[in-house]
Amino acid sequence: GLCRAEQGLLVFTRTSTFLVTSAGDGFASTVLSAQIGCEGPSSIATLANGHVVWLGSDGFYAYDGTQISYLSQDLREFFKQITRSRMKQAVAAYDVASQEYRCWVSINGSKRNNMCLIYDNTGWRKRTDVRADSVCTTSDHREYMIIAGDLTGDDFPATDARRGVYVLDRGHN
């Protein structure tokens, strides 16, 4: 995976993280970690404070411009449910309106991303009413979070799932 950061370009493999910066007429690469990488390239998102968050093999990590920190201590036990073979299909985006990082992952062997893990800079919570195959945030003044997937839950039982493209958590205008 790749992600722009204030300090340069973050480059991820499954087992390592690098920072590439400009150096004179070329570029320089710095190893930030030889043990922490990114499992799902589409799980990488930048928060409002400039921190970059992503899904690693054992949880979520953040780079604050100086160091990598582990963000998901509260989810350690839950991570046993994540479908390891499907981690690369995880998708995430930063919701500007709610100021939350939202990442959809597969749990309990599901072929789909059936669990949303939400980080609000203080802790984590879970959401199961949306199965997302892709997600983005618009870069216009509306800053909508848009998902491609389907809705489930009380309003949309699994037998009556609505598959399509949706704007999340916004009322009709």
PDB file of N, CA, C and O in Angstrom, residues 121-168:
ATOM      1  N   ASN A 121     -10.649   8.408  17.798  1.00  0.00           N
ATOM      2  CA  ASN A 121      -9.500   9.009  18.495  1.00  0.00           C
ATOM      3  C   ASN A 121      -9.491   8.742  19.993  1.00  0.00           C
ATOM      4  O   ASN A 121      -8.554   9.137  20.674  1.00  0.00           O
ATOM      5  N   THR A 122     -10.524   8.116  20.522  1.00  0.00           N
ATOM      6  CA  THR A 122     -10.527   7.767  21.949  1.00  0.00           C
ATOM      7  C   THR A 122     -10.744   6.280  22.172  1.00  0.00           C
ATOM      8  O   THR A 122     -10.298   5.730  23.162  1.00  0.00           O
ATOM      9  N   GLY A 123     -11.458   5.620  21.267  1.00  0.00           N
ATOM     10  CA  GLY A 123     -11.735   4.199  21.425  1.00  0.00           C
ATOM     11  C   GLY A 123     -12.430   3.634  20.201  1.00  0.00           C
ATOM     12  O   GLY A 123     -12.629   4.325  19.201  1.00  0.00           O
ATOM     13  N   TRP A 124     -12.805   2.367  20.315  1.00  0.00           N
ATOM     14  CA  TRP A 124     -13.388   1.628  19.199  1.00  0.00           C
ATOM     15  C   TRP A 124     -14.819   1.234  19.495  1.00  0.00           C
ATOM     16  O   TRP A 124     -15.189   0.989  20.637  1.00  0.00           O
ATOM     17  N   ARG A 125     -15.617   1.148  18.441  1.00  0.00           N
ATOM     18  CA  ARG A 125     -16.936   0.543  18.523  1.00  0.00           C
ATOM     19  C   ARG A 125     -17.173  -0.216  17.226  1.00  0.00           C
ATOM     20  O   ARG A 125     -16.397  -0.095  16.274  1.00  0.00           O
ATOM     21  N   LYS A 126     -18.264  -0.993  17.183  1.00  0.00           N
ATOM     22  CA  LYS A 126     -18.530  -1.854  16.031  1.00  0.00           C
ATOM     23  C   LYS A 126     -19.876  -1.503  15.415  1.00  0.00           C
ATOM     24  O   LYS A 126     -20.775  -1.019  16.093  1.00  0.00           O
ATOM     25  N   ARG A 127     -19.993  -1.816  14.125  1.00  0.00           N
ATOM     26  CA  ARG A 127     -21.220  -1.553  13.380  1.00  0.00           C
ATOM     27  C   ARG A 127     -21.437  -2.724  12.418  1.00  0.00           C
ATOM     28  O   ARG A 127     -20.507  -3.136  11.731  1.00  0.00           O
ATOM     29  N   THR A 128     -22.676  -3.244  12.375  1.00  0.00           N
ATOM     30  CA  THR A 128     -22.958  -4.404  11.530  1.00  0.00           C
ATOM     31  C   THR A 128     -24.095  -4.169  10.545  1.00  0.00           C
ATOM     32  O   THR A 128     -24.532  -5.107   9.890  1.00  0.00           O
ATOM     33  N   ASP A 129     -24.577  -2.953  10.424  1.00  0.00           N
ATOM     34  CA  ASP A 129     -25.735  -2.692   9.556  1.00  0.00           C
ATOM     35  C   ASP A 129     -25.378  -2.455   8.097  1.00  0.00           C
ATOM     36  O   ASP A 129     -26.259  -2.328   7.253  1.00  0.00           O
ATOM     37  N   VAL A 130     -24.096  -2.420   7.767  1.00  0.00           N
ATOM     38  CA  VAL A 130     -23.646  -2.163   6.406  1.00  0.00           C
ATOM     39  C   VAL A 130     -22.523  -3.141   6.078  1.00  0.00           C
ATOM     40  O   VAL A 130     -21.608  -3.316   6.874  1.00  0.00           O
ATOM     41  N   ARG A 131     -22.609  -3.774   4.907  1.00  0.00           N
ATOM     42  CA  ARG A 131     -21.512  -4.609   4.404  1.00  0.00           C
ATOM     43  C   ARG A 131     -20.898  -3.846   3.237  1.00  0.00           C
ATOM     44  O   ARG A 131     -21.566  -3.631   2.222  1.00  0.00           O
ATOM     45  N   ALA A 132     -19.661  -3.424   3.393  1.00  0.00           N
ATOM     46  CA  ALA A 132     -19.030  -2.564   2.389  1.00  0.00           C
ATOM     47  C   ALA A 132     -17.988  -3.311   1.574  1.00  0.00           C
ATOM     48  O   ALA A 132     -17.112  -3.969   2.123  1.00  0.00           O
ATOM     49  N   ASP A 133     -18.108  -3.197   0.258  1.00  0.00           N
ATOM     50  CA  ASP A 133     -17.100  -3.731  -0.656  1.00  0.00           C
ATOM     51  C   ASP A 133     -16.096  -2.649  -1.023  1.00  0.00           C
ATOM     52  O   ASP A 133     -14.961  -2.934  -1.379  1.00  0.00           O
ATOM     53  N   SER A 134     -16.535  -1.393  -0.953  1.00  0.00           N
ATOM     54  CA  SER A 134     -15.683  -0.254  -1.241  1.00  0.00           C
ATOM     55  C   SER A 134     -16.238   0.953  -0.492  1.00  0.00           C
ATOM     56  O   SER A 134     -17.439   1.020  -0.231  1.00  0.00           O
ATOM     57  N   VAL A 135     -15.361   1.892  -0.149  1.00  0.00           N
ATOM     58  CA  VAL A 135     -15.795   3.082   0.580  1.00  0.00           C
ATOM     59  C   VAL A 135     -14.873   4.249   0.216  1.00  0.00           C
ATOM     60  O   VAL A 135     -13.693   4.052  -0.069  1.00  0.00           O
ATOM     61  N   CYS A 136     -15.448   5.445   0.202  1.00  0.00           N
ATOM     62  CA  CYS A 136     -14.656   6.646  -0.024  1.00  0.00           C
ATOM     63  C   CYS A 136     -15.372   7.826   0.621  1.00  0.00           C
ATOM     64  O   CYS A 136     -16.532   7.733   1.010  1.00  0.00           O
ATOM     65  N   THR A 137     -14.668   8.931   0.718  1.00  0.00           N
ATOM     66  CA  THR A 137     -15.246  10.184   1.201  1.00  0.00           C
ATOM     67  C   THR A 137     -15.082  11.207   0.090  1.00  0.00           C
ATOM     68  O   THR A 137     -13.991  11.348  -0.470  1.00  0.00           O
ATOM     69  N   THR A 138     -16.164  11.909  -0.233  1.00  0.00           N
ATOM     70  CA  THR A 138     -16.065  12.893  -1.306  1.00  0.00           C
ATOM     71  C   THR A 138     -15.181  14.051  -0.861  1.00  0.00           C
ATOM     72  O   THR A 138     -15.115  14.383   0.327  1.00  0.00           O
ATOM     73  N   SER A 139     -14.509  14.663  -1.808  1.00  0.00           N
ATOM     74  CA  SER A 139     -13.599  15.764  -1.478  1.00  0.00           C
ATOM     75  C   SER A 139     -14.209  17.124  -1.775  1.00  0.00           C
ATOM     76  O   SER A 139     -13.502  18.108  -1.888  1.00  0.00           O
ATOM     77  N   ASP A 140     -15.528  17.181  -1.881  1.00  0.00           N
ATOM     78  CA  ASP A 140     -16.199  18.462  -2.073  1.00  0.00           C
ATOM     79  C   ASP A 140     -16.687  18.994  -0.722  1.00  0.00           C
ATOM     80  O   ASP A 140     -16.392  18.431   0.326  1.00  0.00           O
ATOM     81  N   HIS A 141     -17.458  20.070  -0.736  1.00  0.00           N
ATOM     82  CA  HIS A 141     -17.903  20.710   0.497  1.00  0.00           C
ATOM     83  C   HIS A 141     -18.843  19.819   1.320  1.00  0.00           C
ATOM     84  O   HIS A 141     -18.988  20.009   2.515  1.00  0.00           O
ATOM     85  N   ARG A 142     -19.463  18.817   0.699  1.00  0.00           N
ATOM     86  CA  ARG A 142     -20.394  17.944   1.421  1.00  0.00           C
ATOM     87  C   ARG A 142     -19.679  16.876   2.237  1.00  0.00           C
ATOM     88  O   ARG A 142     -20.181  16.422   3.244  1.00  0.00           O
ATOM     89  N   GLU A 143     -18.508  16.442   1.786  1.00  0.00           N
ATOM     90  CA  GLU A 143     -17.693  15.436   2.476  1.00  0.00           C
ATOM     91  C   GLU A 143     -18.500  14.194   2.843  1.00  0.00           C
ATOM     92  O   GLU A 143     -18.447  13.696   3.960  1.00  0.00           O
ATOM     93  N   TYR A 144     -19.248  13.669   1.882  1.00  0.00           N
ATOM     94  CA  TYR A 144     -20.048  12.465   2.095  1.00  0.00           C
ATOM     95  C   TYR A 144     -19.165  11.230   2.187  1.00  0.00           C
ATOM     96  O   TYR A 144     -18.173  11.117   1.472  1.00  0.00           O
ATOM     97  N   MET A 145     -19.551  10.287   3.042  1.00  0.00           N
ATOM     98  CA  MET A 145     -18.948   8.962   3.040  1.00  0.00           C
ATOM     99  C   MET A 145     -19.870   8.085   2.202  1.00  0.00           C
ATOM    100  O   MET A 145     -21.054   7.969   2.496  1.00  0.00           O
ATOM    101  N   ILE A 146     -19.311   7.507   1.155  1.00  0.00           N
ATOM    102  CA  ILE A 146     -20.085   6.698   0.219  1.00  0.00           C
ATOM    103  C   ILE A 146     -19.566   5.269   0.245  1.00  0.00           C
ATOM    104  O   ILE A 146     -18.350   5.050   0.207  1.00  0.00           O
ATOM    105  N   ILE A 147     -20.488   4.296   0.325  1.00  0.00           N
ATOM    106  CA  ILE A 147     -20.091   2.893   0.278  1.00  0.00           C
ATOM    107  C   ILE A 147     -20.767   2.209  -0.900  1.00  0.00           C
ATOM    108  O   ILE A 147     -21.858   2.592  -1.316  1.00  0.00           O
ATOM    109  N   ALA A 148     -20.095   1.206  -1.424  1.00  0.00           N
ATOM    110  CA  ALA A 148     -20.707   0.266  -2.370  1.00  0.00           C
ATOM    111  C   ALA A 148     -20.825  -1.036  -1.597  1.00  0.00           C
ATOM    112  O   ALA A 148     -19.841  -1.534  -1.047  1.00  0.00           O
ATOM    113  N   GLY A 149     -22.035  -1.530  -1.481  1.00  0.00           N
ATOM    114  CA  GLY A 149     -22.265  -2.741  -0.717  1.00  0.00           C
ATOM    115  C   GLY A 149     -23.736  -2.938  -0.475  1.00  0.00           C
ATOM    116  O   GLY A 149     -24.553  -2.650  -1.351  1.00  0.00           O
ATOM    117  N   ASP A 150     -24.090  -3.393   0.716  1.00  0.00           N
ATOM    118  CA  ASP A 150     -25.506  -3.560   1.015  1.00  0.00           C
ATOM    119  C   ASP A 150     -25.798  -3.264   2.474  1.00  0.00           C
ATOM    120  O   ASP A 150     -24.912  -3.264   3.321  1.00  0.00           O
ATOM    121  N   LEU A 151     -27.056  -2.974   2.722  1.00  0.00           N
ATOM    122  CA  LEU A 151     -27.543  -2.658   4.057  1.00  0.00           C
ATOM    123  C   LEU A 151     -28.201  -3.889   4.651  1.00  0.00           C
ATOM    124  O   LEU A 151     -28.869  -4.642   3.952  1.00  0.00           O
ATOM    125  N   THR A 152     -28.015  -4.073   5.955  1.00  0.00           N
ATOM    126  CA  THR A 152     -28.650  -5.171   6.666  1.00  0.00           C
ATOM    127  C   THR A 152     -29.245  -4.590   7.945  1.00  0.00           C
ATOM    128  O   THR A 152     -29.320  -3.386   8.112  1.00  0.00           O
ATOM    129  N   GLY A 153     -29.627  -5.438   8.861  1.00  0.00           N
ATOM    130  CA  GLY A 153     -30.138  -4.962  10.142  1.00  0.00           C
ATOM    131  C   GLY A 153     -31.649  -5.004  10.210  1.00  0.00           C
ATOM    132  O   GLY A 153     -32.316  -5.589   9.361  1.00  0.00           O
ATOM    133  N   ASP A 154     -32.218  -4.372  11.240  1.00  0.00           N
ATOM    134  CA  ASP A 154     -33.659  -4.404  11.482  1.00  0.00           C
ATOM    135  C   ASP A 154     -34.459  -3.827  10.323  1.00  0.00           C
ATOM    136  O   ASP A 154     -35.502  -4.343   9.954  1.00  0.00           O
ATOM    137  N   ASP A 155     -33.977  -2.735   9.745  1.00  0.00           N
ATOM    138  CA  ASP A 155     -34.701  -2.113   8.632  1.00  0.00           C
ATOM    139  C   ASP A 155     -34.539  -2.893   7.330  1.00  0.00           C
ATOM    140  O   ASP A 155     -35.371  -2.818   6.446  1.00  0.00           O
ATOM    141  N   PHE A 156     -33.434  -3.632   7.211  1.00  0.00           N
ATOM    142  CA  PHE A 156     -33.140  -4.395   6.001  1.00  0.00           C
ATOM    143  C   PHE A 156     -32.644  -5.778   6.402  1.00  0.00           C
ATOM    144  O   PHE A 156     -31.442  -6.004   6.465  1.00  0.00           O
ATOM    145  N   PRO A 157     -33.522  -6.717   6.706  1.00  0.00           N
ATOM    146  CA  PRO A 157     -33.085  -8.062   7.102  1.00  0.00           C
ATOM    147  C   PRO A 157     -32.182  -8.686   6.040  1.00  0.00           C
ATOM    148  O   PRO A 157     -32.268  -8.336   4.862  1.00  0.00           O
ATOM    149  N   ALA A 158     -31.335  -9.617   6.455  1.00  0.00           N
ATOM    150  CA  ALA A 158     -30.377 -10.246   5.540  1.00  0.00           C
ATOM    151  C   ALA A 158     -31.077 -10.851   4.331  1.00  0.00           C
ATOM    152  O   ALA A 158     -30.521 -10.880   3.242  1.00  0.00           O
ATOM    153  N   THR A 159     -32.301 -11.325   4.499  1.00  0.00           N
ATOM    154  CA  THR A 159     -33.024 -11.921   3.374  1.00  0.00           C
ATOM    155  C   THR A 159     -33.540 -10.853   2.414  1.00  0.00           C
ATOM    156  O   THR A 159     -33.982 -11.166   1.331  1.00  0.00           O
ATOM    157  N   ASP A 160     -33.483  -9.594   2.826  1.00  0.00           N
ATOM    158  CA  ASP A 160     -33.996  -8.504   2.013  1.00  0.00           C
ATOM    159  C   ASP A 160     -32.938  -7.410   1.874  1.00  0.00           C
ATOM    160  O   ASP A 160     -33.245  -6.239   1.911  1.00  0.00           O
ATOM    161  N   ALA A 161     -31.669  -7.830   1.769  1.00  0.00           N
ATOM    162  CA  ALA A 161     -30.564  -6.866   1.703  1.00  0.00           C
ATOM    163  C   ALA A 161     -30.711  -5.973   0.482  1.00  0.00           C
ATOM    164  O   ALA A 161     -31.159  -6.397  -0.570  1.00  0.00           O
ATOM    165  N   ARG A 162     -30.331  -4.731   0.622  1.00  0.00           N
ATOM    166  CA  ARG A 162     -30.378  -3.757  -0.463  1.00  0.00           C
ATOM    167  C   ARG A 162     -28.952  -3.515  -0.942  1.00  0.00           C
ATOM    168  O   ARG A 162     -28.160  -2.874  -0.266  1.00  0.00           O
ATOM    169  N   ARG A 163     -28.606  -4.021  -2.117  1.00  0.00           N
ATOM    170  CA  ARG A 163     -27.266  -3.873  -2.669  1.00  0.00           C
ATOM    171  C   ARG A 163     -27.221  -2.641  -3.566  1.00  0.00           C
ATOM    172  O   ARG A 163     -28.106  -2.430  -4.376  1.00  0.00           O
ATOM    173  N   GLY A 164     -26.179  -1.819  -3.404  1.00  0.00           N
ATOM    174  CA  GLY A 164     -26.052  -0.630  -4.219  1.00  0.00           C
ATOM    175  C   GLY A 164     -24.986   0.308  -3.687  1.00  0.00           C
ATOM    176  O   GLY A 164     -24.063  -0.102  -2.999  1.00  0.00           O
ATOM    177  N   VAL A 165     -25.149   1.587  -3.998  1.00  0.00           N
ATOM    178  CA  VAL A 165     -24.235   2.636  -3.545  1.00  0.00           C
ATOM    179  C   VAL A 165     -25.018   3.543  -2.615  1.00  0.00           C
ATOM    180  O   VAL A 165     -26.123   3.972  -2.942  1.00  0.00           O
ATOM    181  N   TYR A 166     -24.439   3.839  -1.435  1.00  0.00           N
ATOM    182  CA  TYR A 166     -25.155   4.588  -0.404  1.00  0.00           C
ATOM    183  C   TYR A 166     -24.288   5.687   0.189  1.00  0.00           C
ATOM    184  O   TYR A 166     -23.081   5.521   0.345  1.00  0.00           O
ATOM    185  N   VAL A 167     -24.927   6.783   0.539  1.00  0.00           N
ATOM    186  CA  VAL A 167     -24.303   7.813   1.365  1.00  0.00           C
ATOM    187  C   VAL A 167     -24.638   7.431   2.805  1.00  0.00           C
ATOM    188  O   VAL A 167     -25.790   7.222   3.139  1.00  0.00           O
ATOM    189  N   LEU A 168     -23.631   7.333   3.639  1.00  0.00           N
ATOM    190  CA  LEU A 168     -23.845   6.895   5.023  1.00  0.00           C
ATOM    191  C   LEU A 168     -24.145   8.051   5.964  1.00  0.00           C
ATOM    192  O   LEU A 168     -23.538   9.123   5.861  1.00  0.00           O
TER     193      LEU A 168
END
